[in-house]
Amino acid sequence: MKYILKLTFCLFAALNITSCSDFLDVNNNPNAPVSENLSLGAKLSAALVSSVVQETGQLNQIGAFWGGYWGTTSEGINNFIDLKTYNGPAIRHQRDGIPVWETGYANLLYYQLIREEATAEGALFYSGVAKIMQGWHFMHLVDVYNNLPFDDALQGTVHPTPRYEEGRVVYEKSINLITEGIEDIKNAPAGTEAGADDVMFTGNKTRWVKFGNTVKLRALLRQSEVGDQGYITAEIGKIQAEGSGYLGAGASALVQPGYLTTAGKLNPFWENYYRTVQNVSTANHQDIRPTAFLINTYKQRNDPRLATLYVAVGTDYKGVLFGNPNAEPEYERANTSAFKGPNENGNAPAGLFKSATQASVLMGSFESLFLQAEAAQRGWITGSAKSLYESAIQESFKYLEVNTGAFAAYNAQPLVNFDNATNKIERIIEQKWLALNSISSLEAWSDYRRLGIPALPNSLDAPSPASFPLRFMYPESERQTNNEEASRHGSDDVTQAKVWWDK
């Protein structure tokens, strides 16, 4: 945990006295949640931005490749090679790897500092939001790494080699933390809520409580195949007793800090995967393509979202093969469908790319409704699974700029209609997968690991035909400084060791 210890020192210094300019320089990173003499509100704004940057960038990218959405053109054959080959040692590399662990714990620490200051000031709204977001990040880390530090984490030099806890236990403690956060928010005196500094819900206590309940529902469904049903029933009962419900139609968790058409201040998803501030197509936009499996799944359902998401090649849409090691003309840039944005859509907003200053999605209303549909179908909550399923699709249509009038014909098709499905959980997850495409892709990868839906083709560059990515290895930095503790928890092999909820 050497990285986290160094970060702890820098953040405490930055948030209280001076800046750690050689590590996190707020002058160079406008989204960094540290600076001298920041108010509690400013810290919350920056922490929420940091959370959504990880969600829409690092985690979304991993999930998009491993959840069946993305491949690359023939020109980009050498891009993202570690994700295509499931190269665990390269992914965990301290310098050139993908630092999900480091970024996740950094975000957790930001909220820990907010919690501590909020507790000292009696600012219940802020402490409640921080607890909910800590639960969010701890569970994401479990989804990627399995067992990890919880009680011993975020305490600086108190625990230089923090004790790992089982993923199941971390999930339970995270759910409890979110429950505490909900109570803090509900008990916050009127007039003490955040305002514009809450860049997600602008101080709306009801929305925050619904969001917390939705995150808990996601966590309970994650353990649908291996969990203790008594525990799940008890936790659902707590949500029902609280009474606020879940995020519904028109209630996405969107982060909008006031993105600008200035370098470094554009919506980060736009800037990484579509256009620069000079309106130049990025390398990712040129070489990331939808998989042929994804394109065909949309086509089989005559799905109108296909036309708002991607650029047609002639009169058709063309995908690529994930992990294809061969640079074939069929999969070159000119012959495959790129992401569609305003430049390719008559300057009108497209599905994923609407404007350089669009809000970032932490959790879409469509995901919440699909979660509720699955829970209803399993008999965990009341309500019509069919109605929730149909509302989820309609919310996806709205977000992806599809005319809502297209829903009736779409829903009437045998491969879409809920009543026609012999396996209704499978039908829900199929549509959820289509809705989460390139938005919350980590959830799609997690659903595949949990349920095997949809039947994704493997990478053509996988170590073996049967190997599929199940988790990340513990980072190299952790192996160097806390290896004895990490080693107590068995193998962390990418294609063999599962996270706790993966049946």
Coordinates of C-alpha atoms in Angstrom, one line a residue:
M1 CA 0.0 0.0 0.0
K2 CA 3.0 2.3 -0.4
Y3 CA 1.2 4.3 -3.1
I4 CA -1.8 4.9 -0.8
L5 CA 0.5 5.9 2.1
K6 CA 2.2 8.5 -0.1
L7 CA -1.1 9.7 -1.4
T8 CA -2.4 10.0 2.1
F9 CA 0.5 12.3 3.1
C10 CA 0.0 14.4 0.0
L11 CA -3.7 14.8 0.3
F12 CA -3.6 15.7 4.0
A13 CA -1.0 18.3 3.2
A14 CA -3.0 19.6 0.2
L15 CA -6.3 19.8 2.0
N16 CA -5.0 21.4 5.1
I17 CA -1.8 23.3 4.6
T18 CA 0.2 23.1 1.4
S19 CA 0.1 21.3 -2.0
C20 CA 2.0 18.2 -3.0
S21 CA 2.7 19.7 -6.4
D22 CA 5.0 16.9 -7.6
F23 CA 2.2 14.3 -7.1
L24 CA -1.2 15.9 -7.7
D25 CA -0.9 19.4 -9.0
V26 CA -4.3 21.1 -9.1
N27 CA -2.9 23.8 -11.4
N28 CA -2.2 21.1 -14.1
N29 CA -5.3 18.9 -13.3
P30 CA -8.5 21.0 -13.0
N31 CA -10.4 17.8 -12.0
A32 CA -8.0 16.8 -9.1
P33 CA -9.8 16.9 -5.8
V34 CA -7.0 18.6 -3.9
S35 CA -5.9 22.2 -3.5
E36 CA -5.1 24.7 -0.8
N37 CA -7.8 25.9 1.6
L38 CA -10.7 24.2 -0.3
S39 CA -14.1 24.4 1.2
L40 CA -16.0 21.1 2.0
G41 CA -18.3 21.8 -0.9
A42 CA -15.3 22.2 -3.3
K43 CA -13.8 19.0 -2.1
L44 CA -17.1 17.2 -2.7
S45 CA -17.4 18.5 -6.3
A46 CA -13.9 17.4 -7.1
A47 CA -14.3 14.0 -5.6
L48 CA -17.5 13.3 -7.5
V49 CA -15.7 14.4 -10.7
S50 CA -12.9 12.0 -9.9
S51 CA -15.3 9.2 -9.4
V52 CA -17.1 9.7 -12.7
V53 CA -13.8 10.1 -14.5
Q54 CA -12.8 6.6 -13.3
E55 CA -16.2 5.2 -14.1
T56 CA -16.5 6.5 -17.7
G57 CA -12.8 6.1 -18.5
Q58 CA -10.8 3.4 -16.9
L59 CA -13.5 1.0 -15.7
N60 CA -15.7 1.6 -18.8
Q61 CA -12.8 0.8 -21.1
I62 CA -12.0 -2.5 -19.3
G63 CA -15.6 -3.5 -19.3
A64 CA -16.1 -2.5 -23.0
F65 CA -13.4 -4.8 -24.1
W66 CA -14.1 -7.7 -21.7
G67 CA -17.9 -7.2 -21.8
G68 CA -18.2 -7.8 -25.6
Y69 CA -18.6 -4.2 -26.9
W70 CA -15.3 -3.1 -28.3
G71 CA -12.5 -4.3 -30.6
T72 CA -10.1 -2.4 -32.8
T73 CA -9.5 -1.8 -36.4
S74 CA -6.7 -3.5 -38.3
E75 CA -4.7 -0.3 -38.1
G76 CA -5.1 -0.4 -34.3
I77 CA -4.2 -4.1 -34.0
N78 CA -1.4 -3.4 -31.5
N79 CA -3.6 -1.1 -29.3
F80 CA -4.9 -2.4 -26.0
I81 CA -2.9 -5.6 -26.5
D82 CA -2.9 -6.4 -22.7
L83 CA -6.7 -6.4 -22.5
K84 CA -7.0 -8.4 -25.7
T85 CA -4.6 -11.1 -24.5
Y86 CA -5.6 -11.1 -20.8
N87 CA -2.0 -10.3 -19.8
G88 CA -2.4 -10.1 -16.1
P89 CA 1.3 -9.2 -15.2
A90 CA 1.3 -6.4 -17.8
I91 CA -2.0 -5.0 -16.6
R92 CA -0.8 -4.9 -13.0
H93 CA 2.5 -3.3 -13.9
Q94 CA 3.3 -0.4 -11.6
R95 CA 4.4 2.0 -14.5
D96 CA 2.6 0.8 -17.6
G97 CA -0.4 -1.1 -16.2
I98 CA -4.0 -0.1 -15.5
P99 CA -4.1 1.3 -12.0
V100 CA -7.7 0.5 -10.9
W101 CA -6.5 -0.4 -7.4
E102 CA -4.5 2.9 -7.0
T103 CA -7.2 5.0 -8.5
G104 CA -10.0 3.4 -6.5
Y105 CA -8.2 3.8 -3.2
A106 CA -7.3 7.4 -4.1
N107 CA -11.0 8.1 -4.6
L108 CA -11.8 6.3 -1.4
L109 CA -9.3 8.5 0.4
Y110 CA -10.8 11.7 -1.0
Y111 CA -14.2 10.7 0.5
Q112 CA -12.6 9.7 3.8
L113 CA -11.1 13.2 4.1
I114 CA -14.5 14.6 3.4
R115 CA -16.1 12.3 6.0
E116 CA -13.7 13.4 8.6
E117 CA -14.1 17.1 8.0
A118 CA -17.9 16.7 7.7
T119 CA -18.0 14.8 11.0
A120 CA -16.0 17.6 12.7
E121 CA -18.3 20.2 11.4
G122 CA -21.5 18.3 11.9
A123 CA -22.3 18.4 8.2
L124 CA -24.4 15.3 7.9
F125 CA -25.3 15.7 4.2
Y126 CA -21.6 15.7 3.2
S127 CA -20.7 12.7 5.4
G128 CA -23.7 10.8 4.1
V129 CA -22.7 11.4 0.4
A130 CA -19.1 10.4 1.2
K131 CA -20.2 7.1 2.8
I132 CA -22.4 6.2 -0.1
M133 CA -19.6 6.9 -2.5
Q134 CA -17.1 4.9 -0.4
G135 CA -19.5 2.0 -0.6
W136 CA -19.7 2.4 -4.4
H137 CA -15.9 2.4 -4.7
F138 CA -15.1 -0.5 -2.3
M139 CA -17.6 -2.7 -4.2
H140 CA -16.1 -1.8 -7.5
L141 CA -12.7 -2.8 -6.2
V142 CA -14.0 -6.1 -5.1
D143 CA -15.6 -6.6 -8.6
V144 CA -12.1 -6.2 -10.1
Y145 CA -9.8 -7.7 -7.4
N146 CA -11.9 -9.7 -4.9
N147 CA -10.4 -9.7 -1.4
L148 CA -8.9 -6.4 -0.2
P149 CA -8.4 -4.1 2.8
F150 CA -11.5 -2.4 4.3
D151 CA -11.1 -1.8 8.0
D152 CA -7.4 -1.2 7.8
A153 CA -7.6 0.9 4.7
L154 CA -7.5 4.7 4.5
Q155 CA -5.6 5.2 7.8
G156 CA -2.2 6.4 6.6
T157 CA 0.7 4.9 8.4
V158 CA -1.4 3.3 11.1
H159 CA -1.5 0.1 9.0
P160 CA 1.4 0.0 6.6
T161 CA 0.5 -3.6 5.6
P162 CA -3.3 -3.5 5.9
R163 CA -5.2 -6.6 6.5
Y164 CA -7.2 -8.0 3.5
E165 CA -10.8 -9.0 4.1
E166 CA -12.9 -11.4 2.0
G167 CA -14.8 -9.9 -0.9
R168 CA -18.1 -11.0 0.6
V169 CA -17.3 -9.2 3.9
V170 CA -16.3 -6.1 2.1
Y171 CA -19.6 -6.1 0.2
E172 CA -21.6 -6.5 3.4
K173 CA -19.6 -3.7 5.1
S174 CA -20.0 -1.5 2.0
I175 CA -23.8 -2.0 2.1
N176 CA -23.8 -1.1 5.8
L177 CA -21.8 2.0 5.0
I178 CA -24.3 3.1 2.3
T179 CA -27.1 2.5 4.8
E180 CA -25.3 4.8 7.3
G181 CA -24.9 7.4 4.6
I182 CA -28.6 7.3 3.8
E183 CA -29.4 7.9 7.4
D184 CA -27.0 10.8 7.6
I185 CA -28.5 12.5 4.6
K186 CA -32.1 12.0 5.9
N187 CA -31.1 13.5 9.2
A188 CA -29.2 16.5 7.8
P189 CA -31.1 19.6 9.0
A190 CA -32.9 21.5 6.2
G191 CA -30.7 24.2 4.7
T192 CA -27.4 22.3 5.4
E193 CA -27.5 20.4 2.1
A194 CA -25.0 21.0 -0.6
G195 CA -26.1 23.2 -3.5
A196 CA -24.2 23.6 -6.8
D197 CA -21.2 22.0 -5.2
D198 CA -23.1 18.7 -5.4
V199 CA -22.4 18.3 -9.1
M200 CA -24.6 15.2 -9.3
F201 CA -27.9 15.9 -7.5
T202 CA -27.5 19.6 -6.5
G203 CA -28.3 18.8 -2.9
N204 CA -31.4 16.8 -3.6
K205 CA -31.6 14.5 -0.5
T206 CA -34.3 12.3 -2.0
R207 CA -32.3 11.6 -5.2
W208 CA -29.2 10.7 -3.1
V209 CA -31.2 8.3 -1.0
K210 CA -32.7 6.6 -4.0
F211 CA -29.2 6.4 -5.6
G212 CA -27.9 4.7 -2.4
N213 CA -30.8 2.2 -2.4
T214 CA -30.1 1.5 -6.1
V215 CA -26.4 0.9 -5.5
K216 CA -27.4 -1.6 -2.7
L217 CA -29.9 -3.3 -5.0
R218 CA -27.1 -3.7 -7.6
A219 CA -24.8 -5.2 -4.9
L220 CA -27.5 -7.7 -3.8
L221 CA -28.2 -8.8 -7.4
R222 CA -24.5 -9.3 -7.9
Q223 CA -24.7 -12.1 -5.4
S224 CA -27.8 -13.7 -6.9
E225 CA -26.1 -17.0 -7.8
V226 CA -24.1 -17.5 -4.6
G227 CA -25.5 -15.3 -1.9
D228 CA -27.3 -16.1 1.3
Q229 CA -31.0 -15.6 0.5
G230 CA -31.8 -14.8 4.1
Y231 CA -29.3 -12.0 4.0
I232 CA -30.5 -10.7 0.7
T233 CA -34.1 -10.8 1.9
A234 CA -33.2 -8.9 5.1
E235 CA -31.4 -6.2 3.1
I236 CA -34.2 -5.8 0.6
G237 CA -36.5 -5.5 3.7
K238 CA -34.3 -2.6 5.0
I239 CA -34.6 -0.8 1.7
Q240 CA -38.4 -1.3 1.6
A241 CA -38.6 -0.1 5.2
E242 CA -36.6 3.0 4.4
G243 CA -39.3 3.8 1.9
S244 CA -37.7 6.1 -0.7
G245 CA -37.3 3.5 -3.5
Y246 CA -34.9 3.5 -6.3
L247 CA -33.8 5.8 -9.2
G248 CA -36.6 5.8 -11.8
A249 CA -37.4 7.2 -15.2
G250 CA -35.7 10.6 -15.8
A251 CA -33.5 10.2 -12.7
S252 CA -30.1 9.3 -13.9
A253 CA -27.1 10.0 -11.7
L254 CA -25.3 12.5 -14.0
V255 CA -22.2 14.5 -13.0
Q256 CA -22.0 18.0 -14.5
P257 CA -19.3 20.1 -13.0
G258 CA -19.6 22.7 -15.8
Y259 CA -17.5 21.2 -18.6
L260 CA -16.0 23.8 -20.9
T261 CA -14.8 23.7 -24.5
T262 CA -11.3 24.2 -23.2
A263 CA -8.4 21.7 -23.3
G264 CA -8.5 19.5 -20.2
K265 CA -12.0 20.7 -19.3
L266 CA -14.1 19.0 -21.9
N267 CA -16.3 16.0 -20.9
P268 CA -13.5 13.4 -20.5
F269 CA -15.4 10.6 -22.4
W270 CA -15.8 13.0 -25.3
E271 CA -12.2 14.1 -25.2
N272 CA -10.8 10.5 -24.9
Y273 CA -13.0 8.7 -27.4
Y274 CA -14.3 11.3 -29.8
R275 CA -12.8 14.7 -30.5
T276 CA -10.1 17.0 -29.1
V277 CA -10.8 20.7 -28.3
Q278 CA -9.6 21.4 -31.8
N279 CA -12.3 19.1 -33.1
V280 CA -9.8 16.5 -34.3
S281 CA -10.8 12.9 -34.2
T282 CA -8.9 11.1 -31.4
A283 CA -6.8 8.0 -31.8
N284 CA -9.4 6.0 -29.9
H285 CA -12.2 7.3 -32.2
Q286 CA -10.2 6.2 -35.2
D287 CA -9.4 2.7 -34.0
I288 CA -12.0 1.5 -31.5
R289 CA -14.9 -0.2 -33.2
P290 CA -18.0 -2.1 -32.1
T291 CA -17.6 -5.9 -32.2
A292 CA -19.4 -7.8 -34.9
F293 CA -21.2 -9.7 -32.2
L294 CA -22.7 -6.4 -30.8
I295 CA -23.6 -5.1 -34.3
N296 CA -25.4 -8.4 -35.1
T297 CA -27.2 -8.4 -31.8
Y298 CA -28.7 -5.0 -32.6
K299 CA -29.5 -6.0 -36.2
Q300 CA -31.3 -9.2 -35.1
R301 CA -33.7 -6.9 -33.2
N302 CA -34.0 -4.2 -35.8
D303 CA -32.7 -2.0 -33.0
P304 CA -33.0 1.8 -33.8
R305 CA -30.2 2.5 -31.3
L306 CA -27.7 1.2 -33.9
A307 CA -28.2 4.2 -36.1
T308 CA -27.6 6.7 -33.3
L309 CA -24.5 4.9 -32.0
Y310 CA -22.5 4.2 -35.1
V311 CA -21.7 5.5 -38.6
A312 CA -22.9 3.3 -41.4
V313 CA -20.5 1.9 -44.0
G314 CA -22.5 2.5 -47.2
T315 CA -25.9 1.2 -46.2
D316 CA -24.8 -1.2 -43.5
Y317 CA -23.0 -1.4 -40.1
K318 CA -19.8 -3.3 -39.8
G319 CA -18.0 -4.5 -36.7
V320 CA -14.7 -6.1 -35.9
L321 CA -13.6 -9.3 -34.1
F322 CA -12.3 -8.8 -30.6
G323 CA -8.6 -9.7 -30.3
N324 CA -8.2 -10.4 -34.0
P325 CA -4.4 -10.8 -34.4
N326 CA -4.6 -10.4 -38.2
A327 CA -4.6 -7.1 -39.9
E328 CA -7.3 -7.9 -42.5
P329 CA -8.7 -5.3 -45.0
E330 CA -12.3 -6.1 -43.9
Y331 CA -11.6 -4.6 -40.5
E332 CA -9.8 -1.5 -41.5
R333 CA -11.0 2.0 -40.5
A334 CA -12.7 2.7 -43.8
N335 CA -14.6 -0.5 -43.8
T336 CA -15.9 -0.5 -40.2
S337 CA -18.4 1.6 -38.2
A338 CA -17.0 4.3 -36.0
F339 CA -18.7 6.0 -33.1
K340 CA -21.2 8.6 -34.3
G341 CA -21.2 12.1 -32.9
P342 CA -22.4 15.5 -34.0
N343 CA -19.8 15.7 -36.8
E344 CA -21.4 12.6 -38.4
N345 CA -24.9 13.5 -37.5
G346 CA -25.6 16.9 -39.0
N347 CA -24.3 18.7 -35.9
A348 CA -27.1 17.1 -33.9
P349 CA -26.5 15.1 -30.7
A350 CA -25.8 11.4 -31.3
G351 CA -26.2 8.4 -29.0
L352 CA -23.1 8.5 -26.9
F353 CA -21.6 11.7 -28.1
K354 CA -23.9 14.7 -27.7
S355 CA -21.6 17.7 -27.0
A356 CA -18.2 18.4 -25.6
T357 CA -19.8 19.7 -22.5
Q358 CA -22.4 16.9 -21.9
A359 CA -22.9 15.5 -18.4
S360 CA -21.0 12.3 -17.4
V361 CA -23.0 9.2 -16.5
L362 CA -22.3 7.6 -13.2
M363 CA -25.4 5.5 -13.3
G364 CA -28.2 5.7 -15.9
S365 CA -31.9 5.5 -15.0
F366 CA -32.1 2.6 -17.5
E367 CA -29.6 0.6 -15.4
S368 CA -31.6 1.2 -12.3
L369 CA -34.9 0.1 -14.0
F370 CA -33.2 -3.1 -15.4
L371 CA -32.0 -3.9 -11.8
Q372 CA -35.5 -3.4 -10.5
A373 CA -36.9 -5.6 -13.3
E374 CA -34.6 -8.4 -12.5
A375 CA -35.3 -8.1 -8.7
A376 CA -39.0 -8.1 -9.4
Q377 CA -38.7 -11.1 -11.7
R378 CA -36.8 -12.9 -8.9
G379 CA -39.6 -12.0 -6.5
W380 CA -37.4 -9.8 -4.3
I381 CA -39.4 -6.6 -4.8
T382 CA -42.9 -5.8 -5.7
G383 CA -43.9 -4.4 -9.0
S384 CA -44.2 -5.6 -12.5
A385 CA -41.0 -7.0 -14.0
K386 CA -42.5 -6.4 -17.5
S387 CA -43.3 -2.8 -16.9
L388 CA -39.9 -2.1 -15.4
Y389 CA -38.2 -3.9 -18.3
E390 CA -40.2 -1.8 -20.8
S391 CA -39.5 1.4 -19.0
A392 CA -35.8 0.6 -18.9
I393 CA -35.7 0.2 -22.7
Q394 CA -37.6 3.5 -23.2
E395 CA -35.1 5.3 -20.9
S396 CA -32.3 3.8 -23.0
F397 CA -34.0 5.1 -26.1
K398 CA -34.3 8.6 -24.7
Y399 CA -30.7 8.7 -23.6
L400 CA -29.4 7.4 -26.9
E401 CA -31.5 9.9 -28.9
V402 CA -33.9 7.4 -30.4
N403 CA -37.5 8.7 -31.1
T404 CA -39.6 7.3 -28.3
G405 CA -42.3 6.5 -30.9
A406 CA -40.1 3.7 -32.1
F407 CA -40.6 1.7 -28.9
A408 CA -43.9 0.0 -29.7
A409 CA -42.7 -1.6 -32.9
Y410 CA -39.4 -2.5 -31.4
N411 CA -41.1 -4.1 -28.3
A412 CA -43.5 -6.1 -30.4
Q413 CA -40.6 -8.2 -31.9
P414 CA -40.2 -11.8 -30.6
L415 CA -36.6 -11.2 -29.5
V416 CA -37.6 -8.2 -27.5
N417 CA -41.1 -8.8 -26.1
F418 CA -41.1 -9.8 -22.5
D419 CA -44.1 -12.0 -22.6
N420 CA -42.6 -14.1 -25.4
A421 CA -39.4 -14.9 -23.4
T422 CA -39.1 -18.4 -22.0
N423 CA -36.2 -17.2 -19.8
K424 CA -37.2 -13.7 -18.6
I425 CA -34.0 -13.1 -16.6
E426 CA -32.1 -13.7 -19.8
R427 CA -34.3 -11.3 -21.7
I428 CA -33.8 -8.6 -19.1
I429 CA -30.0 -9.0 -19.1
E430 CA -29.8 -9.1 -23.0
Q431 CA -31.6 -5.7 -23.1
K432 CA -29.5 -4.4 -20.2
W433 CA -26.4 -5.3 -22.1
L434 CA -27.6 -3.4 -25.2
A435 CA -28.4 -0.4 -23.0
L436 CA -25.1 -0.3 -21.0
N437 CA -23.0 -0.4 -24.2
S438 CA -20.0 2.0 -23.7
I439 CA -21.8 3.8 -20.9
S440 CA -21.4 1.5 -17.8
S441 CA -19.5 -1.3 -19.4
L442 CA -18.0 -2.7 -16.2
E443 CA -21.6 -3.7 -15.2
A444 CA -21.9 -5.7 -18.5
W445 CA -18.7 -7.6 -17.8
S446 CA -19.9 -8.3 -14.3
D447 CA -23.3 -9.6 -15.5
Y448 CA -21.5 -11.9 -17.9
R449 CA -19.3 -13.3 -15.1
R450 CA -22.4 -13.7 -12.9
L451 CA -24.8 -15.2 -15.4
G452 CA -23.0 -15.9 -18.7
I453 CA -25.4 -13.6 -20.6
P454 CA -25.1 -12.8 -23.4
A455 CA -23.0 -15.7 -24.9
L456 CA -20.0 -13.5 -25.7
P457 CA -17.3 -14.7 -28.2
N458 CA -13.9 -14.9 -26.7
S459 CA -10.9 -12.9 -27.8
L460 CA -9.2 -14.4 -30.8
D461 CA -5.9 -13.6 -29.0
A462 CA -6.9 -15.3 -25.7
P463 CA -4.3 -17.6 -24.1
S464 CA -6.7 -20.5 -24.9
P465 CA -10.2 -20.9 -26.4
A466 CA -11.6 -21.6 -22.9
S467 CA -9.9 -18.8 -21.0
F468 CA -11.9 -15.7 -20.2
P469 CA -10.9 -12.7 -18.0
L470 CA -12.4 -13.1 -14.5
R471 CA -10.5 -10.4 -12.5
F472 CA -7.3 -8.3 -12.2
M473 CA -4.2 -9.5 -10.4
Y474 CA -3.1 -7.5 -7.4
P475 CA -1.0 -4.6 -8.6
E476 CA 2.8 -4.8 -8.6
S477 CA 3.1 -2.1 -6.1
E478 CA 0.9 -4.1 -3.6
R479 CA 3.0 -7.2 -4.2
Q480 CA 6.2 -5.3 -3.4
T481 CA 4.9 -3.7 -0.2
N482 CA 2.2 -6.0 1.2
N483 CA 2.8 -9.3 -0.5
E484 CA 2.5 -11.5 2.6
E485 CA -1.0 -10.3 3.1
A486 CA -2.0 -10.4 -0.6
S487 CA -0.6 -14.0 -0.9
R488 CA -2.8 -15.2 2.0
H489 CA -5.8 -15.0 -0.4
G490 CA -4.8 -17.5 -3.0
S491 CA -4.3 -17.2 -6.7
D492 CA -5.1 -14.0 -8.5
D493 CA -4.7 -15.4 -12.0
V494 CA -6.8 -13.4 -14.4
T495 CA -8.4 -16.3 -16.2
Q496 CA -8.7 -18.8 -13.3
A497 CA -9.3 -17.0 -10.0
K498 CA -12.8 -15.7 -9.6
V499 CA -14.3 -12.9 -7.5
W500 CA -16.5 -14.2 -4.7
W501 CA -19.9 -13.6 -6.4
D502 CA -18.8 -15.3 -9.7
K503 CA -20.5 -18.8 -9.7

